Structure formats: C-alpha cells, structure tokens
Short mmCIF file of C-alpha atoms and ligand atoms in Angstrom, two decimals:
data_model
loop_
_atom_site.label_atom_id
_atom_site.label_comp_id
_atom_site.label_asym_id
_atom_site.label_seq_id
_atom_site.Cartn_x
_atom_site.Cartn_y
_atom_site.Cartn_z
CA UNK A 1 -65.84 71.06 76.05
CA UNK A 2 -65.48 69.54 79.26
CA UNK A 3 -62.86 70.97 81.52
CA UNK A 4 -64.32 69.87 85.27
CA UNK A 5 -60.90 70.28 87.87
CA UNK A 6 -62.47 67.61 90.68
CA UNK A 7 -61.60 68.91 94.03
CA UNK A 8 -60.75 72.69 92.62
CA UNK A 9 -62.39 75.48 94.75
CA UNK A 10 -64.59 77.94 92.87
CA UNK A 11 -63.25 80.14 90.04
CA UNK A 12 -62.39 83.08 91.09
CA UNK A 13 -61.33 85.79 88.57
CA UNK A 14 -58.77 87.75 87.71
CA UNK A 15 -58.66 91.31 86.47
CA UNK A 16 -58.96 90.18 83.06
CA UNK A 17 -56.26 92.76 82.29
CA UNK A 18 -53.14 93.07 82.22
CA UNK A 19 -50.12 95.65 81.29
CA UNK A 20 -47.51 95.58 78.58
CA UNK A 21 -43.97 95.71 80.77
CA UNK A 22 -40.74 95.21 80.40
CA UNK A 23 -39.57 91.94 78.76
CA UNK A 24 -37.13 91.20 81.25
CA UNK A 25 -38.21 91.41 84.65
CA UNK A 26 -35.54 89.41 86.09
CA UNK A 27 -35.23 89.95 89.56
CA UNK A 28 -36.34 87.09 91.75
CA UNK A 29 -36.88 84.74 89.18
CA UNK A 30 -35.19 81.79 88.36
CA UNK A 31 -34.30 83.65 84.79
CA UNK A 32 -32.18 85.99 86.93
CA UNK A 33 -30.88 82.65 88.22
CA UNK A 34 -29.91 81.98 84.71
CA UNK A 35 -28.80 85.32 84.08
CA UNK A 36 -26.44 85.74 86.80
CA UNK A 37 -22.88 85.31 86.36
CA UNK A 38 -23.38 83.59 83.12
CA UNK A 39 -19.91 84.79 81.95
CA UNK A 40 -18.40 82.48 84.79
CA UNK A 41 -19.77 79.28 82.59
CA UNK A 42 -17.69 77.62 80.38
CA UNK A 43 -18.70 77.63 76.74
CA UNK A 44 -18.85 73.74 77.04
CA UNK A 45 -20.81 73.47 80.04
CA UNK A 46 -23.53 75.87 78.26
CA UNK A 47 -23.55 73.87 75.26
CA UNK A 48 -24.37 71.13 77.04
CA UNK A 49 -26.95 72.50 79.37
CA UNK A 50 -30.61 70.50 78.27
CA UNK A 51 -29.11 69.39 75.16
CA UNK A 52 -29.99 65.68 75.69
CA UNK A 53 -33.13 65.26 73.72
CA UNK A 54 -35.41 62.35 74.90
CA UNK A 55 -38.17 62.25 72.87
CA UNK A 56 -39.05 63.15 69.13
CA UNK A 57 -38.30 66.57 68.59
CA UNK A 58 -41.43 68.35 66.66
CA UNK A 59 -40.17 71.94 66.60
CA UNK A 60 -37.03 73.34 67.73
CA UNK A 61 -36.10 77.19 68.00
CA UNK A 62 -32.91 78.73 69.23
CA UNK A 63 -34.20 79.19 72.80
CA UNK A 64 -36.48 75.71 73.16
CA UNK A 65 -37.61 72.67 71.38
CA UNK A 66 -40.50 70.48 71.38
CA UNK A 67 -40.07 66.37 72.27
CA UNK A 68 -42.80 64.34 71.51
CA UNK A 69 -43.24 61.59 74.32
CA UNK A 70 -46.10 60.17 73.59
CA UNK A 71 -49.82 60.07 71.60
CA UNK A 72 -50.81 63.60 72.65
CA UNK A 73 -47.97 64.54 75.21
CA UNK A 74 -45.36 66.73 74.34
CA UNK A 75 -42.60 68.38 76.63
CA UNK A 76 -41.01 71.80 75.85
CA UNK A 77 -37.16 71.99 76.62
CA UNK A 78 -36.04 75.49 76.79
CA UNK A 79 -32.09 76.22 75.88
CA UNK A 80 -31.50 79.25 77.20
CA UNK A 81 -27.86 78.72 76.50
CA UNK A 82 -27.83 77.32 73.16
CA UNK A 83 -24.45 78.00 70.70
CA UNK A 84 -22.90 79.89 74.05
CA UNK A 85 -25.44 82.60 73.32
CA UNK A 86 -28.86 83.55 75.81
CA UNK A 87 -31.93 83.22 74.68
CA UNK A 88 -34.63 84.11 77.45
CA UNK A 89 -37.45 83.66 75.40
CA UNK A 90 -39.46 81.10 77.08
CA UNK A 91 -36.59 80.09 79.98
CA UNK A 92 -38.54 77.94 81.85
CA UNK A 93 -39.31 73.85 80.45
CA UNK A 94 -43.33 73.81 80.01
CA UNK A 95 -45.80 70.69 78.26
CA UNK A 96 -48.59 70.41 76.21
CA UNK A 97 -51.55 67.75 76.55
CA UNK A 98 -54.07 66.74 74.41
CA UNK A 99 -56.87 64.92 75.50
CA UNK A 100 -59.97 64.27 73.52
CA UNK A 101 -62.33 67.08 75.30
CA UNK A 102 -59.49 69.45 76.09
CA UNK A 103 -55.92 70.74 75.57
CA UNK A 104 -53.34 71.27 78.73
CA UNK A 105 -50.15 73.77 78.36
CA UNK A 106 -48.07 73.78 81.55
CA UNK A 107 -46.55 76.86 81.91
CA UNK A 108 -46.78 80.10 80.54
CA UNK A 109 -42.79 80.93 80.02
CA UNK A 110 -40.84 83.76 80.29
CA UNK A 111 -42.05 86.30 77.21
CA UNK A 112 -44.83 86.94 75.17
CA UNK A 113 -42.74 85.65 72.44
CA UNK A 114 -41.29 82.59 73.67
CA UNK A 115 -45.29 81.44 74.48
CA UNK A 116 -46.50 82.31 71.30
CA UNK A 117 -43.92 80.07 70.08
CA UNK A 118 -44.98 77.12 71.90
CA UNK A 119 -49.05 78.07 71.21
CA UNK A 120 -48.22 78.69 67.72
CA UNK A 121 -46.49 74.82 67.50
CA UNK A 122 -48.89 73.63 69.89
CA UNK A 123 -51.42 74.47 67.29
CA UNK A 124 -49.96 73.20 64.34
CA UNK A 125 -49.69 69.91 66.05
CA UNK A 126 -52.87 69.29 68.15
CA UNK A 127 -55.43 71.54 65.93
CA UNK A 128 -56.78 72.94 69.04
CA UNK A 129 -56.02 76.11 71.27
CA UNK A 130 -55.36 75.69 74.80
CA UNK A 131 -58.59 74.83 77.40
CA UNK A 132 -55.93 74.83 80.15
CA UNK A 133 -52.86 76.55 81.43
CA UNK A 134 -51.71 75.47 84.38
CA UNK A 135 -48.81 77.34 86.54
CA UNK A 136 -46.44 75.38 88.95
CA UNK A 137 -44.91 78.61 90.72
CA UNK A 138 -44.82 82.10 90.71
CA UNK A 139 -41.51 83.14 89.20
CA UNK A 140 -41.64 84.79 86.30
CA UNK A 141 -39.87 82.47 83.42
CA UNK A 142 -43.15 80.51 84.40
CA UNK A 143 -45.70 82.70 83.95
CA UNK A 144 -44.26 86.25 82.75
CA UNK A 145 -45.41 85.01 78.53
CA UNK A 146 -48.70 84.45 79.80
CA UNK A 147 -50.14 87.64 77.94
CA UNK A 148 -48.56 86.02 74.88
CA UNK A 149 -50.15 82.64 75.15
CA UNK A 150 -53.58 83.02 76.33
CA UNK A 151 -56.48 85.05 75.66
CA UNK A 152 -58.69 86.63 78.38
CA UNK A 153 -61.08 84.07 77.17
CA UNK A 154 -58.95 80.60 78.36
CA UNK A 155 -58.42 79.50 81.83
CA UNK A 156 -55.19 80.37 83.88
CA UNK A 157 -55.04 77.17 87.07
CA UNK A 158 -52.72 77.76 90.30
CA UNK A 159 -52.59 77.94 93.66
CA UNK A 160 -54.33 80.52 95.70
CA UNK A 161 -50.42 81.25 97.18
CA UNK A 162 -49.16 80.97 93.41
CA UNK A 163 -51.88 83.83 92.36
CA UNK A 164 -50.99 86.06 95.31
CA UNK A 165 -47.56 85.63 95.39
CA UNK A 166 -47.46 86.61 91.22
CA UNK A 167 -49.84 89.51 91.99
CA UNK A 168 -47.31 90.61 94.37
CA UNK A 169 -44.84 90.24 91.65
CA UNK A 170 -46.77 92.49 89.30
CA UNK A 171 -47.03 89.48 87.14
CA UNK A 172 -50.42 89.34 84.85
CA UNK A 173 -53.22 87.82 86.44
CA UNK A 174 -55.44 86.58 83.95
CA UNK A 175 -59.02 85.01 84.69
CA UNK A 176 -58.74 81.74 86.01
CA UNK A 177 -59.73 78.48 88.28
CA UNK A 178 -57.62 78.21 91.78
CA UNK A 179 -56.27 74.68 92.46
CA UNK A 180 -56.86 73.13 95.80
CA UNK A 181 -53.35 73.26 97.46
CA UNK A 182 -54.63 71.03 100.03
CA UNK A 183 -55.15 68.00 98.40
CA UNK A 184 -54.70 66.44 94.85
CA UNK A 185 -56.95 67.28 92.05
CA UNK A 186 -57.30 65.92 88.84
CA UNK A 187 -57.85 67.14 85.29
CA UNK A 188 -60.37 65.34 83.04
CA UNK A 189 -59.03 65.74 79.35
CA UNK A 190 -61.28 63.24 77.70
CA UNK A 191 -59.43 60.09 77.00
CA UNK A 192 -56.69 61.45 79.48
CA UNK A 193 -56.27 62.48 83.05
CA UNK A 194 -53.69 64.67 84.49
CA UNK A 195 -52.62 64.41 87.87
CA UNK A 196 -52.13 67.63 89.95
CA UNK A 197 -50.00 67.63 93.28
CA UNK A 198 -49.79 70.36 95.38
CA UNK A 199 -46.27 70.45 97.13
CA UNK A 200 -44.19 73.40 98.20
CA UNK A 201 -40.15 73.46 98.33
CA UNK A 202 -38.92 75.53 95.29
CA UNK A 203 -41.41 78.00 96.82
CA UNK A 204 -44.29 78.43 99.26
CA UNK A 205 -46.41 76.85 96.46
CA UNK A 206 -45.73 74.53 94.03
CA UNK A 207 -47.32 71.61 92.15
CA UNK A 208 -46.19 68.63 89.99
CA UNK A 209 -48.68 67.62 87.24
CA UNK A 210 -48.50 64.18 85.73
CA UNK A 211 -49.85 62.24 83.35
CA UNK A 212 -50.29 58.44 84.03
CA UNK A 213 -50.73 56.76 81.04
CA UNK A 214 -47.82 57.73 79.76
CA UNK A 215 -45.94 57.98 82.82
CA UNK A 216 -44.54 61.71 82.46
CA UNK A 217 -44.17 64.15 85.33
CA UNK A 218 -43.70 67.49 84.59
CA UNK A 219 -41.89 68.78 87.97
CA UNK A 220 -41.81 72.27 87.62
CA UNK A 221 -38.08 73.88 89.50
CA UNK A 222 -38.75 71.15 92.42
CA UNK A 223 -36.34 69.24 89.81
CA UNK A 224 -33.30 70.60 87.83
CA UNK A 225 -31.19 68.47 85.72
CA UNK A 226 -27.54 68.70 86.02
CA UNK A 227 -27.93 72.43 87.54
CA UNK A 228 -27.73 73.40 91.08
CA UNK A 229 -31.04 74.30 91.92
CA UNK A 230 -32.22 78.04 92.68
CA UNK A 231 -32.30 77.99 96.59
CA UNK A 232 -33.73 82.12 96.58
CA UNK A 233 -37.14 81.67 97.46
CA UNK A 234 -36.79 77.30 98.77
CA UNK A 235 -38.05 76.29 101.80
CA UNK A 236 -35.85 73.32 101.39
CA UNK A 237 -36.83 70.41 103.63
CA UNK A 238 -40.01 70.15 101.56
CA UNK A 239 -37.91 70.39 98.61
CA UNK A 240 -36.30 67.48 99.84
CA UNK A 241 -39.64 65.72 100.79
CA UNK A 242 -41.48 66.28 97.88
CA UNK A 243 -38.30 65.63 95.66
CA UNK A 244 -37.88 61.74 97.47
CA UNK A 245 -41.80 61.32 96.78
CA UNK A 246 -41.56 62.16 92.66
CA UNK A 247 -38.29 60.86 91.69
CA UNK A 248 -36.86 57.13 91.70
CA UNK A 249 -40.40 55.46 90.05
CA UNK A 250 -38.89 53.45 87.14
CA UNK A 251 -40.14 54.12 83.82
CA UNK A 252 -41.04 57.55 84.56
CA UNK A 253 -40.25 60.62 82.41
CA UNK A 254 -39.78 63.40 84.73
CA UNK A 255 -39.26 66.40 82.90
CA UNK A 256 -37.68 69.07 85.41
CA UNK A 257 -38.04 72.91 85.37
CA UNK A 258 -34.88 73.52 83.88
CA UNK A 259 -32.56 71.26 81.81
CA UNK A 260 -33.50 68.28 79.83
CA UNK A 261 -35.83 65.84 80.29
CA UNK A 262 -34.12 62.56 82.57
CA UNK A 263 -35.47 59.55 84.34
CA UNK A 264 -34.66 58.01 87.35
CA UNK A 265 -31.27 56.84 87.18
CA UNK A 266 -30.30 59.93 85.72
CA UNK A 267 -31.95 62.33 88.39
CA UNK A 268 -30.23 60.06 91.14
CA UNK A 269 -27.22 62.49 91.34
CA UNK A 270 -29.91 65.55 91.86
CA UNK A 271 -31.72 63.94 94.74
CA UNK A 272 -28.43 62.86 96.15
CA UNK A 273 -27.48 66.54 95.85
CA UNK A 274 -30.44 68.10 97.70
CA UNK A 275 -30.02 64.93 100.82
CA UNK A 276 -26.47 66.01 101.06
CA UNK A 277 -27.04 69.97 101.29
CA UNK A 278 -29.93 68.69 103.86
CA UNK A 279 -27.23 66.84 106.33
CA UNK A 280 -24.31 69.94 105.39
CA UNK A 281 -27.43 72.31 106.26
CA UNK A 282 -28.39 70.98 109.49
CA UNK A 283 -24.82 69.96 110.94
CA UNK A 284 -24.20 73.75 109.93
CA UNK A 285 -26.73 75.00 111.95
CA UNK A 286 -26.18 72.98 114.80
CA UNK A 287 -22.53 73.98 114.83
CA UNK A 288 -23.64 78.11 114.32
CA UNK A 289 -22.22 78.32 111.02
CA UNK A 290 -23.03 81.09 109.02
CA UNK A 291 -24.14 80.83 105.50
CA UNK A 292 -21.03 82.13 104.52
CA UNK A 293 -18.92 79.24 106.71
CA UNK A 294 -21.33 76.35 106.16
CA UNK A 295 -20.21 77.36 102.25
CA UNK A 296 -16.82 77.51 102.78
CA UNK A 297 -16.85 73.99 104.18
CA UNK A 298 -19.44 72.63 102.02
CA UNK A 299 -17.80 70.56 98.64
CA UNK A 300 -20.23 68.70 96.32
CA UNK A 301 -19.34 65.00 97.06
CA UNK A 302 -17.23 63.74 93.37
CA UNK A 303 -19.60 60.93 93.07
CA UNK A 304 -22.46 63.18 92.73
CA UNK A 305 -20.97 64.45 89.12
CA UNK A 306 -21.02 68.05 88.13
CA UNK A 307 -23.80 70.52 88.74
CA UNK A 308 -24.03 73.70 86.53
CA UNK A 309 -23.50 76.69 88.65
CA UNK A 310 -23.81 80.20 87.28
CA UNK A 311 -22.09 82.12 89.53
CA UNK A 312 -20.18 82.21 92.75
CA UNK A 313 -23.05 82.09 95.73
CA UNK A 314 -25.12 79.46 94.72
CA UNK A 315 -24.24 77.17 97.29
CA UNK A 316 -24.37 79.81 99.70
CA UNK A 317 -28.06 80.82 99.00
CA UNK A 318 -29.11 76.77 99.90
CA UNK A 319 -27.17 77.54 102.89
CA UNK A 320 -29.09 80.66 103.60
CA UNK A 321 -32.63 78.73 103.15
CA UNK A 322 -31.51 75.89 105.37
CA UNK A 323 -30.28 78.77 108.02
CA UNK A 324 -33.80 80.46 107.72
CA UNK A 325 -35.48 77.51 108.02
CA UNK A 326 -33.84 75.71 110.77
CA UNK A 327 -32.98 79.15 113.00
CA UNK A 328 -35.37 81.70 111.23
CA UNK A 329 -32.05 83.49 110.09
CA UNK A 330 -31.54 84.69 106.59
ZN1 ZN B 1 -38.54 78.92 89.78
#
C-alpha cells in the first residue's frame, strides 16, 4: 500500500508501548472542558449540543454517530451529552477516509472503547483497517483511545510539538511519521488526497486536514459549533488567524472538534465570537484589566446567538490567554 506523506520529515518512532491507565484522565483536556460544571447546563441546551446531523448517519451509539458525506468520507460526531446523560467515550469529533491505496482515521478519541467503536464501524463500512491516524492536538479526548484503535503495527501522524507535548501528558506514544509543522503536506490515498495544514491557536500545535474533492475540513478544536471554545491551553490570535483562513469558503463542510458538523453560514456566529473576544481582549489589556474585570465587562454581543458554556469561567479563561499573550500575564 502506498502511504508516501510529501513534505513529512523522517519517521521517527515511538516506544511502541504503551500503559493501561486510567480511563479518565481529564485534567487539561478539553473532556475536562466538557466535564466541568456540566450540572450548570440546562437539560435542553445538552440535548441539543451536536444533534444536527448533516450527512447520512451509518452508525450511531449513545456517545457518537457516524455521517456519511461523501463516496469514502465519513465524519464522526461525538454526543457527549446525549438524553442529558455523559458519555465520554470517544468526546472528541474524528473522520474516516478511504482512498483506493489507503484508509485515513482522524483522531484517536478519548477511550479505548469509544475508538474501537469507530474502528470496529470503520471496518464494517470500508473493509479495510486503518493505514493512517492522524492527530490534530495533544489533548487527550483526541488521542487518549489511541491504544484502542491502533495496533503497534499502523502509523500514528502529528506534529513534532503534538508528540512532545502528549509525551509530556503521559499520553501513549505509539510508532509513527512526524508531520512537517512548517509547511503543508499532503496525503496520497489513491484516488484521494488529503490536505494537511499545520496551524497553531487551540494549542501550540495544531493542524486542519481536508479533503478537496469533497470539500470537507475536519478542523480539529480550532472550530466549535455553538460552544464557547476551550481557551486553557489557546494562544488565541492564531486562533483567530487560522480560524478567518478555514471558515467562510462556500460549499465547504467543516466539521469542528466539538459539536456538529456546520458550514459557513452557520459557523459565522463562531468566528464572529472569537473577532469580538479579540477586540474585548486587547481594549482589556490596554486599559490593565484583569482577567477577572475584562470578564466582568465582557457580554456576548445578542446577535452572535447562544454559545454553550459549561460552567462559570469560561469567558474568563479567553481573557486569561489574551492577557498572557498580549502582557505575558496569566
Ligand atoms: Zn482540545
């Protein structure tokens, strides 16, 4: 099977091991994100959250489905609020490509369980096991399942900041092929190429994979749908960069790291959202706000619509990123 990455560096390999932890290693994550505060949501509101289905749905799960967008594409939605209940399983939204030399999963989820749902389903419909995994960040709803989706034999792809900054986290490093975060690379499939973009905003490394002929881009947590994004680790400007270079393209699928699956018009609000912390965030700083007083003034502008928030300092950790980025202050 072909499975060239143009422009990647040399492999360089992992342990080829890894150790049986916890499930839940929440901490950091966007999971613990998700986790926080969840009491504080209304039933409603969690019904709702990434209930819009887009495409066909293949296979469906309390914790995630699979939408079918296209002739070998396939986007995994997780619901980690379904019924008013949590389900942590795989957390994190994830894809699957199929190409005629290779198969692509994006993202290796939050458990061993929720991932060998998805390789279990992505079996059954593409015949084939994975040739690729790719990661877009280090926090662990991405890549905690890896264990559970992968064997030592199949390729692990990220960044050379992604890899170090999930060995820090004790997550499992499994063998694998460093992407260039330097420039774009590109995935040959057979029959279909996938895009890779480095970028950096959610975190000090992330990338946006896309796949052109059928004009889907998976984000990874650069984009949330209808959630207030996880500012913990963000180094937002580049957030707000990279977000104004991926959204807006009409007749683009962008299916975000959380929540379901939108397009243009419908991730309008969540741009506008990030622009308007960006302005709040810098006036703040200028003025020697604190975190805690840029928050206080800060109100989501009404015709932005509603952004889930899980608990009550969400706003205020965007307003600590913007501090530490503007005046090195957390
Ligand atoms: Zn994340």
């Amino acid at each position: 099977m072909k499975t060239a990455i143009e422009h990647a560096e040399q492999p360089s390999i992992g342990s080829g091991e890894w150790t049986r932890r916890d499930f839940v290693r929440l901490s950091g994550s966007c999971a613990g994100y998700l986790a926080a505060g969840l009491a504080a949501v209304p039933l409603t509101a969690r019904r709702a959250y990434g209930s819009r289905v887009s495409g066909q749905v293949v296979a469906e799960s309390d914790f995630a489905r699979i939408e079918k967008l296209g002739e070998g594409v396939w986007a995994v939605i997780s619901t980690p609020l379904k019924n008013g209940t949590t389900h942590f399983e795989t957390t994190s939204n994830g894809g699957i490509v199929l190409g005629s030399q290779g198969l692509l999963h994006i993202e290796g989820y939050m458990s061993d369980e929720g991932a060998a749902w998805v390789a279990e389903h992505s079996e059954r419909l593409t015949g084939e096991r994975p040739t690729h995994v790719v990661v877009t960040h280090f926090h662990g709803d991405h890549c905690h399942g890896l264990p559970g989706a992968v064997s030592s034999s199949q390729f692990v792809y990220s960044t050379p900041t992604t890899k170090a900054l999930m060995a820090a986290g004790e997550e499992p490093l499994l063998p694998g092929q460093t992407l260039n975060e330097e420039a774009n690379g590109r995935i040959d499939l057979g029959g279909v190429t996938v895009g890779i973009t480095p970028r950096k905003g959610h975190t000090a490394s992330d990338i946006t994979i896309e796949v052109q002929e059928h004009q889907v881009v998976f984000c990874g947590d650069l984009v949330w749908n209808e959630m207030f994004p996880n500012f913990v680790d963000a180094i937002p400007s580049h957030q707000v960069r990279h977000c104004e270079e991926i959204l807006g393209r009409a007749g683009v699928r962008y299916v975000p790291g959380h929540g379901a699956i939108g397009d243009a018009a419908e991730l309008a609000n969540y741009l506008g959202l990030l622009q308007d912390l960006e302005s709040a965030g810098r006036r703040a700083a200028e003025r020697g706000l604190t975190p805690l007083e840029a928050t206080a003034a800060y109100e989501i502008p009404v015709p932005l619509g509603e952004f889930l928030q899980f608990g009550g300092d969400y706003v205020e950790r965007a307003f600590v990123a913007w501090n530490r980025e503007l005046i090195g202050q957390d």
